[in-house]
XYZ file of C-alpha atoms in Angstrom:
612
model
C 8.370 81.417 7.975
C 10.069 78.340 6.487
C 9.618 75.429 8.850
C 11.880 72.426 9.178
C 10.918 68.750 9.103
C 12.909 67.176 11.933
C 13.548 63.466 12.372
C 12.856 62.724 16.036
C 13.784 59.589 17.958
C 10.697 59.954 20.147
C 8.073 62.523 21.125
C 5.514 62.844 23.927
C 2.093 64.427 23.344
C -0.317 65.243 26.178
C -3.967 65.951 25.346
C -5.916 67.669 28.140
C -9.350 69.206 28.541
C -12.681 68.895 30.308
C -14.159 65.415 30.638
C -16.549 66.228 27.793
C -13.844 67.426 25.395
C -13.040 63.954 24.073
C -9.389 63.903 25.120
C -9.397 60.151 25.826
C -10.727 59.442 22.336
C -8.296 61.911 20.765
C -5.320 60.365 22.538
C -6.473 56.823 21.772
C -6.854 57.602 18.072
C -3.404 59.194 17.929
C -1.953 56.159 19.734
C -3.732 53.566 17.588
C -2.710 55.384 14.430
C 0.921 55.407 15.599
C 0.797 51.718 16.471
C -0.440 50.860 12.974
C 2.262 53.123 11.543
C 4.799 50.955 13.370
C 6.014 53.203 16.184
C 7.015 52.083 19.624
C 4.283 53.289 21.935
C 3.193 53.756 25.532
C 0.127 55.636 26.769
C -1.141 56.989 30.078
C -4.825 57.997 30.393
C -5.277 60.283 33.409
C -8.932 60.556 34.410
C -10.355 62.990 36.992
C -11.199 61.291 40.285
C -14.320 63.364 40.937
C -17.695 62.439 39.466
C -18.839 65.301 37.230
C -16.493 67.912 38.635
C -17.626 71.470 37.772
C -17.039 72.331 34.111
C -13.894 74.348 33.538
C -12.252 73.560 36.883
C -8.849 71.988 37.476
C -10.426 69.041 39.311
C -12.405 68.138 36.184
C -9.448 67.997 33.786
C -9.023 64.751 31.840
C -5.694 63.927 30.209
C -4.175 61.386 27.853
C -0.415 61.154 27.310
C 1.099 59.362 24.304
C 4.795 58.529 23.905
C 5.792 57.350 20.418
C 9.271 56.372 19.256
C 11.384 54.917 16.489
C 12.477 52.255 18.995
C 10.656 50.258 21.669
C 9.083 52.636 24.187
C 8.856 51.580 27.856
C 7.080 54.514 29.528
C 4.553 57.241 28.634
C 7.345 59.774 29.181
C 8.034 62.126 32.069
C 7.410 65.428 30.246
C 5.723 66.327 26.978
C 6.890 67.883 23.712
C 3.371 69.048 22.843
C 0.638 69.984 25.299
C -2.851 70.352 23.851
C -4.938 72.312 26.380
C -8.577 72.799 25.465
C -9.330 75.265 28.271
C -7.546 77.331 30.964
C -7.967 74.617 33.616
C -6.255 72.063 31.365
C -3.345 74.450 30.871
C -3.048 75.153 34.582
C -3.155 71.470 35.531
C -0.638 70.338 32.919
C 1.806 73.176 32.231
C 4.233 71.649 34.750
C 4.617 68.604 32.464
C 5.967 70.642 29.519
C 9.597 70.318 28.454
C 11.647 73.489 28.115
C 11.312 73.403 24.315
C 7.681 72.214 24.285
C 4.872 73.497 22.086
C 1.622 74.454 23.812
C -1.544 74.427 21.709
C -4.616 76.071 23.266
C -8.146 76.920 22.189
C -8.134 80.719 22.294
C -11.932 80.810 22.460
C -11.957 79.092 25.855
C -9.616 81.639 27.443
C -12.272 84.212 28.244
C -12.753 85.937 31.594
C -15.158 83.283 32.916
C -12.905 80.393 31.903
C -9.837 82.022 33.443
C -11.684 82.662 36.690
C -12.954 79.072 36.969
C -9.422 77.781 36.479
C -8.159 79.997 39.295
C -5.956 82.385 37.314
C -5.381 85.761 38.978
C -4.021 87.647 35.938
C -5.084 87.977 32.328
C -1.911 86.268 31.026
C -1.971 82.552 31.934
C 1.326 81.789 30.183
C 3.304 84.338 32.181
C 1.502 83.378 35.379
C 2.523 79.746 34.848
C 6.029 80.612 33.710
C 5.679 79.032 30.256
C 5.754 82.162 28.128
C 9.106 81.038 26.651
C 7.568 77.878 25.146
C 6.312 77.759 21.549
C 2.710 78.946 21.957
C 0.080 78.068 19.371
C -3.029 80.063 20.265
C -5.766 79.077 17.822
C -9.520 79.886 17.830
C -10.394 76.201 17.657
C -14.054 76.555 18.632
C -14.611 79.283 16.043
C -12.786 77.360 13.345
C -14.766 74.198 14.091
C -18.019 76.167 13.731
C -16.771 77.614 10.444
C -15.744 74.167 9.183
C -19.155 72.652 9.901
C -21.494 75.610 9.316
C -23.064 73.889 6.309
C -23.163 70.392 7.826
C -26.691 70.610 9.215
C -25.432 69.692 12.690
C -26.687 71.603 15.712
C -24.386 73.695 17.900
C -23.950 71.002 20.554
C -22.942 68.392 17.988
C -20.506 70.823 16.334
C -18.813 71.556 19.658
C -18.190 67.836 20.123
C -16.008 67.926 16.987
C -13.431 70.341 18.449
C -11.252 67.390 19.428
C -11.120 66.253 15.789
C -9.935 69.687 14.669
C -7.227 69.545 17.331
C -6.300 65.990 16.357
C -5.878 67.149 12.758
C -3.443 69.829 13.936
C -1.448 67.306 15.961
C -1.332 64.969 12.972
C 0.189 67.759 10.866
C 2.803 68.606 13.509
C 3.926 64.964 13.745
C 3.318 63.917 10.114
C 0.694 61.327 11.009
C -1.431 59.854 8.174
C -5.161 60.584 8.430
C -6.352 57.418 6.667
C -6.543 55.367 9.881
C -8.823 57.917 11.534
C -11.022 58.045 8.438
C -11.381 54.247 8.664
C -12.172 54.462 12.394
C -14.923 57.032 11.800
C -16.488 54.913 9.069
C -16.446 51.793 11.215
C -17.758 53.453 14.373
C -20.641 55.425 12.864
C -21.597 53.470 9.715
C -24.597 51.697 11.249
C -26.182 54.120 13.708
C -24.967 57.600 12.764
C -23.602 57.629 9.211
C -24.507 61.304 8.940
C -21.597 62.317 11.237
C -18.867 60.532 9.275
C -18.239 63.166 6.607
C -18.453 66.166 9.019
C -15.861 64.562 11.305
C -13.613 63.782 8.349
C -13.949 67.363 7.154
C -13.122 68.970 10.495
C -10.160 66.620 10.941
C -8.825 67.554 7.516
C -9.481 71.249 8.132
C -7.486 71.091 11.365
C -4.604 69.472 9.479
C -4.713 72.134 6.766
C -5.041 74.995 9.257
C -1.879 73.875 11.053
C -0.042 73.644 7.750
C -0.986 77.205 6.770
C -0.435 79.197 9.951
C 2.999 80.577 10.833
C 2.789 79.574 14.507
C 4.031 76.006 13.968
C 7.810 76.443 13.650
C 8.722 72.840 12.840
C 7.119 69.507 12.142
C 8.473 66.144 13.226
C 8.766 62.693 11.757
C 9.100 59.640 14.016
C 10.083 56.639 11.922
C 8.597 53.177 12.518
C 10.392 51.221 15.204
C 13.198 48.934 14.099
C 14.599 45.804 15.713
C 11.173 44.634 16.864
C 10.390 40.941 16.737
C 8.723 40.142 13.435
C 4.980 39.630 13.490
C 1.622 41.362 13.384
C 1.204 44.088 15.985
C -1.767 45.971 17.357
C -2.228 48.488 20.133
C -3.754 46.916 23.244
C -4.755 48.076 26.732
C -3.918 46.052 29.805
C -7.564 45.305 30.597
C -8.180 44.062 27.072
C -4.993 41.968 27.172
C -6.079 40.446 30.498
C -9.421 39.396 29.018
C -7.750 37.887 25.956
C -5.184 36.046 28.076
C -8.013 34.434 30.007
C -9.728 33.480 26.741
C -6.464 31.921 25.542
C -6.251 29.877 28.744
C -9.816 28.741 28.203
C -8.860 27.504 24.742
C -5.699 25.720 25.898
C -7.461 24.053 28.824
C -10.547 23.046 26.863
C -12.748 24.597 29.571
C -15.457 27.209 29.226
C -14.614 30.558 30.795
C -16.967 32.051 33.371
C -16.521 35.559 34.770
C -18.728 36.692 37.630
C -17.987 40.310 38.533
C -19.364 43.573 39.791
C -18.402 46.781 37.920
C -15.665 48.803 39.612
C -13.125 51.337 38.334
C -10.620 50.576 36.832
C -11.392 46.860 36.295
C -14.802 47.014 34.613
C -13.397 46.881 31.079
C -12.249 43.267 31.598
C -15.821 42.118 32.237
C -17.048 44.221 29.311
C -14.441 42.752 26.958
C -15.203 39.160 27.971
C -18.909 39.810 27.419
C -18.140 40.470 23.748
C -16.810 36.966 23.196
C -19.690 34.565 23.697
C -18.641 32.951 20.417
C -15.440 31.807 22.154
C -17.367 30.144 24.958
C -17.097 32.992 27.445
C -19.936 33.331 29.935
C -20.243 36.548 31.920
C -22.462 37.630 34.786
C -22.719 41.170 36.102
C -23.575 40.337 39.687
C -25.441 42.514 42.173
C -22.348 43.031 44.349
C -18.726 41.965 44.807
C -19.564 39.018 47.073
C -22.072 37.598 44.600
C -19.536 38.010 41.800
C -16.884 35.834 43.416
C -19.372 33.332 44.795
C -20.860 32.705 41.356
C -17.304 32.193 40.084
C -16.579 29.655 42.831
C -19.751 27.798 41.876
C -18.623 27.819 38.254
C -15.235 26.403 39.310
C -16.952 23.576 41.196
C -18.886 22.820 37.994
C -15.693 22.560 35.936
C -15.209 26.006 34.386
C -12.201 28.269 34.197
C -13.617 30.656 36.785
C -12.687 34.338 37.032
C -13.729 37.352 39.043
C -12.422 40.889 38.519
C -12.244 43.847 40.882
C -10.199 46.634 42.426
C -9.016 47.246 45.993
C -12.347 47.951 47.773
C -13.956 45.007 45.976
C -11.068 42.741 46.924
C -11.808 43.536 50.572
C -15.391 42.390 50.116
C -14.282 39.191 48.365
C -11.878 38.154 51.129
C -14.212 35.683 52.887
C -15.083 33.960 49.616
C -11.392 33.753 48.668
C -10.899 31.863 51.903
C -13.684 29.504 50.824
C -11.874 28.854 47.528
C -8.633 28.151 49.419
C -10.376 25.743 51.799
C -12.324 23.997 49.027
C -9.140 23.946 46.886
C -10.927 25.048 43.744
C -9.236 26.831 40.840
C -10.133 30.508 40.619
C -8.500 33.594 39.087
C -9.077 36.837 41.003
C -7.956 39.915 39.047
C -7.283 43.057 41.094
C -6.664 46.209 39.032
C -5.205 48.355 41.794
C -6.066 51.988 42.457
C -5.292 54.535 45.153
C -6.895 53.838 48.525
C -7.967 53.199 51.207
C -11.747 53.126 50.871
C -12.877 54.931 47.721
C -9.527 56.729 47.769
C -8.395 57.817 44.300
C -10.632 55.639 42.124
C -9.132 56.680 38.771
C -5.492 56.882 39.865
C -2.881 54.130 39.869
C -1.119 52.569 42.842
C 0.458 49.310 44.069
C -0.955 49.456 47.579
C -3.029 46.233 47.546
C -0.020 43.923 47.878
C -0.407 43.315 51.612
C -4.102 42.643 51.103
C -3.284 40.174 48.324
C -0.776 38.333 50.491
C -2.483 38.432 53.870
C -6.024 39.815 53.552
C -7.973 36.717 54.614
C -8.789 35.101 57.925
C -6.908 32.070 59.189
C -3.911 30.398 57.569
C -4.951 31.149 54.007
C -2.086 31.214 51.489
C -2.816 32.250 47.899
C -0.600 32.382 44.851
C 0.021 35.996 43.784
C 1.425 37.137 40.444
C 1.722 40.607 38.898
C 1.561 41.960 35.354
C 4.330 44.389 34.414
C 3.058 46.126 31.246
C -0.206 46.442 29.300
C 0.841 43.798 26.754
C 2.251 41.518 29.482
C -1.231 41.386 31.026
C -2.011 38.750 28.360
C 0.743 36.385 29.487
C 0.153 37.152 33.164
C -3.550 36.269 32.856
C -2.716 33.091 30.938
C -0.192 32.032 33.595
C -2.589 32.861 36.436
C -5.212 30.591 34.874
C -2.665 27.833 34.199
C -1.445 27.854 37.804
C -4.995 27.931 39.183
C -6.183 25.024 37.026
C -3.133 22.787 37.343
C -2.560 23.381 41.061
C -6.207 23.488 42.160
C -5.861 26.795 43.952
C -7.127 30.364 43.703
C -4.606 32.768 42.148
C -4.606 36.520 42.615
C -3.449 38.484 39.566
C -2.386 42.038 40.393
C -2.709 44.642 37.682
C -2.813 48.438 38.134
C -4.844 51.333 36.797
C -1.787 52.485 34.848
C -1.583 49.086 33.137
C -5.300 48.432 32.737
C -6.061 51.771 31.056
C -2.671 52.269 29.412
C -1.695 50.709 26.106
C 1.296 49.599 24.054
C 1.963 47.613 20.869
C 1.394 43.884 21.265
C 2.636 41.216 18.905
C -0.316 38.935 18.267
C 0.888 35.472 19.290
C 0.244 32.083 17.745
C -1.607 29.821 20.151
C 0.596 26.901 19.130
C 3.400 28.636 21.032
C 1.464 28.426 24.300
C 1.485 25.257 26.421
C -1.498 23.043 26.969
C -3.190 23.454 30.345
C -3.888 20.129 32.025
C -6.241 20.268 35.013
C -5.959 17.240 37.346
C -9.347 15.728 36.543
C -10.189 12.309 37.921
C -9.888 9.587 35.318
C -11.994 6.492 34.667
C -14.209 4.973 37.333
C -13.451 3.800 40.848
C -13.028 0.064 41.541
C -15.911 -1.685 43.255
C -16.061 -0.768 46.944
C -13.476 2.048 46.770
C -14.498 5.552 47.814
C -13.191 8.777 46.317
C -10.925 10.787 48.604
C -11.260 14.386 47.345
C -8.313 15.780 49.344
C -5.885 12.974 48.734
C -2.865 14.579 47.109
C -0.290 14.017 44.411
C 2.888 13.307 46.406
C 5.022 15.625 44.226
C 2.778 18.679 43.906
C 0.317 18.128 46.794
C -2.460 18.914 44.307
C -5.820 17.228 44.868
C -7.832 15.731 41.998
C -10.790 17.525 40.434
C -14.069 15.598 40.281
C -17.029 17.296 38.638
C -20.639 17.075 39.788
C -22.473 14.180 38.200
C -19.494 11.832 37.920
C -20.761 8.572 39.325
C -18.731 7.336 42.264
C -16.933 10.628 42.763
C -19.546 12.349 44.880
C -17.877 14.417 47.603
C -18.276 17.390 49.908
C -16.656 20.801 49.486
C -17.191 23.894 51.587
C -15.710 26.119 54.230
C -15.435 23.567 57.009
C -12.193 21.690 57.539
C -12.094 18.125 56.245
C -9.694 15.207 56.157
C -8.291 13.591 53.017
C -11.443 11.516 52.644
C -13.574 14.669 52.550
C -15.151 13.994 55.940
C -15.735 16.990 58.218
C -13.030 17.036 60.900
C -12.176 19.171 63.911
C -9.294 16.913 64.876
C -6.359 19.175 65.877
C -3.709 17.037 64.214
C -5.690 16.808 60.969
C -6.198 20.595 60.902
C -2.482 21.194 61.394
C -1.702 18.747 58.591
C -4.189 20.280 56.141
C -2.996 23.826 56.880
C 0.581 22.713 56.250
C -0.317 20.894 53.036
C -2.247 23.828 51.596
C 0.690 26.149 52.301
C 3.227 23.703 50.878
C 1.097 23.203 47.764
C 1.350 26.922 47.038
C 5.081 26.953 47.850
C 5.736 24.113 45.372
C 4.310 26.227 42.545
C 7.809 27.755 42.520
C 9.048 24.572 40.806
C 7.037 25.549 37.716
C 8.079 29.205 37.666
C 10.836 30.672 35.490
C 14.041 31.606 37.301
C 14.528 35.225 38.313
C 16.776 36.855 35.688
C 18.440 40.260 35.676
C 16.898 42.753 33.264
C 20.021 44.909 33.258
C 23.536 45.104 34.648
C 26.091 42.652 36.086
C 25.201 39.568 38.117
C 26.942 40.899 41.237
C 27.904 44.218 42.757
C 27.089 46.815 45.377
C 23.468 47.549 44.370
C 20.555 45.596 42.940
C 17.455 47.595 41.977
C 14.231 45.632 42.399
C 10.709 46.298 41.191
C 7.432 44.479 40.674
C 4.277 45.029 38.637
C 3.773 48.132 36.527
C 6.987 49.899 37.581
C 8.883 47.753 35.070
C 9.210 50.174 32.160
C 10.094 53.164 34.318
C 12.793 51.343 36.308
C 14.248 49.742 33.190
C 14.468 53.165 31.521
C 16.134 54.609 34.634
C 18.839 51.948 35.024
C 19.628 52.090 31.307
C 19.914 55.857 31.485
C 22.417 55.538 34.339
C 24.304 52.700 32.675
C 25.623 49.507 34.211
C 23.096 49.140 37.043
C 21.745 45.710 38.021
C 17.970 45.341 37.973
C 15.639 42.419 38.771
C 11.884 42.525 38.293
C 9.362 40.245 40.004
C 6.305 38.969 38.143
C 5.797 36.188 40.692
C 5.199 37.346 44.261
C 3.969 34.246 46.109
C 5.767 32.022 45.769
C 8.887 33.912 44.760
C 11.109 32.387 42.060
C 13.176 29.569 43.538
C 16.511 31.289 42.853
C 15.643 34.625 44.506
C 17.966 34.063 47.472
C 20.799 33.118 45.115
C 20.356 36.309 43.071
C 20.190 38.506 46.182
C 23.316 36.918 47.683
C 25.555 38.551 45.056
C 24.720 42.130 46.043
C 25.580 44.248 49.073
C 22.274 46.117 49.161
C 18.898 45.972 47.437
C 16.766 49.001 46.564
C 13.053 48.206 46.130
C 11.106 50.802 44.126
C 7.308 50.608 44.383
C 4.156 52.731 44.319
C 3.206 52.237 47.962
C 4.814 52.796 51.348
C 7.155 49.809 51.047
C 4.998 46.663 51.109
C 7.130 44.503 48.806
C 10.322 45.628 50.552
C 8.838 44.582 53.917
C 7.775 41.237 52.413
C 11.297 40.615 51.109
C 12.794 41.577 54.469
C 10.593 38.949 56.108
C 11.584 36.330 53.532
C 15.307 37.144 53.619
C 16.220 38.486 57.071
C 19.682 39.947 57.293
C 19.682 41.358 53.761
C 20.205 45.117 53.401
C 16.880 45.911 51.710
C 16.065 49.588 51.201
C 13.011 51.457 49.964
C 12.127 54.105 47.414
C 8.407 54.770 47.445
C 5.800 57.010 45.844
C 2.180 57.201 46.989
C 0.659 59.971 44.869
C -1.715 58.093 42.554
C 0.782 58.612 39.715
C 3.453 56.401 38.133
C 7.127 57.003 38.806
C 8.963 59.569 36.739
C 12.145 58.168 35.257
C 13.985 61.228 36.575
C 12.819 60.433 40.130
C 14.141 56.911 39.872
C 17.464 58.006 38.391
C 18.015 60.373 41.328
C 17.057 57.739 43.926
C 19.273 55.045 42.390
C 22.251 57.368 42.046
C 21.897 58.362 45.686
C 22.140 54.702 46.735
C 25.150 54.163 44.483
């Protein structure tokens, strides 16, 4: 059969299999290769929530979706053009995400009676049972072919089985005309020191998968996705949100001239930030894996008192445990960045699934009158700028800042243009200067009249000795239970956070006219999905919030030009309720999803059109 080579604007590939099948690595390699090739790119790793779910069951399926395009790509895609399913459970869990014209590639060897039974199939034809028999089916004996490819390699059976993903990756590379050289280079770099003996076998099985796909008649067409045009010139790399967050914090450390300290406790899906920072001791980063969440933030507060750019990272359950210490940082007025990579809750909830349900906790989850600045990243690459801005606000305004990311952002990836640090502003903490005149005492909570920011005196500075802690004090730093002083200090701390708005960029529309019947609003990681939806519909107005508390100073002005506002978010309506409280009388409506999954663009299109 003569196949065609089709130029495609964009394609979506979903790799799925058991947790041990290497689907995350396969998807990451395909994504990284496409980023180097120059494609627009967005990825969505989808991990199982259960720890060591039974092999071959639907609950144990791990997935990785890659969307590549010849233009900038904003989402991982709603549905896939190619589904790679390494076993029956992977097919059953993911068949619903296939487009009508999709190809489905399966490992025929895994579809035996035992595998079908574990996956819950009731017939011997999984394609008919799932209603996908009309798709292009590529049923290949991948396990057998991998054994045949490596029979002379000297590897044992277990090691050979681990190479099935490389055979499959080779097939996918043929279907989408991906060059293999990047993967060869990755294998050489990864295994050169400790396991050089596996480099050539992996290269061979990858190449054999590519050649097998090119020789069988089951692949009707192959596709070419050209490098993206109209991108800003520069050097690009693929980056995950967690990695970008770590690098943004390192950039802030450089621009402030302060050492970075991160005290954290490992928690899904935030752990990778701590791990990435630990790799960069040469850049002055100091990391501590603490014994628990409370110790993590408390060590960071101590580091802030000592003059460091202090950071702690966590997810929703850990943020709950850190709440008392966050109150301490607010009361002591010390700079601190708290990164919360949100996941489904409450409690352990859906630890590997994404959500935006920590917003109320970020805004209000502390005792007493305890305002904190809150900002949100909106894409994996934007995590770099969001982390930099969080650190800048914390250091220049002497306040803790809560940076909200999400599992979708932290684990997902996209191309990132490597910036020049000369394009980023200097960060200027309000350190005390010089020495005090004879007889004058330092007043640690005396404030700048414009910003209400207190000055930062470090331990060991002669004449600037002072008290900090959780007890209320007056401007002179003396413990005080005076009612009038407490009211004044509470008001000043709140107003200090409110005046951060003066330094924030104005809220700008991402799409559509500046006035009309409907304004669509989003925050955080919904950005790409909402932007894709409003552009698909056409002339729909859309505003996205990166700054939550305080809101941009012109928010009321923007809202005043629209009859109604539709807030789309991955929770039960927390940001919509917050906006209703800030702007009573506005017609603010909700579209929510609480399923541990990102929005589908099609869902948003339907919801927006209904409001129109």
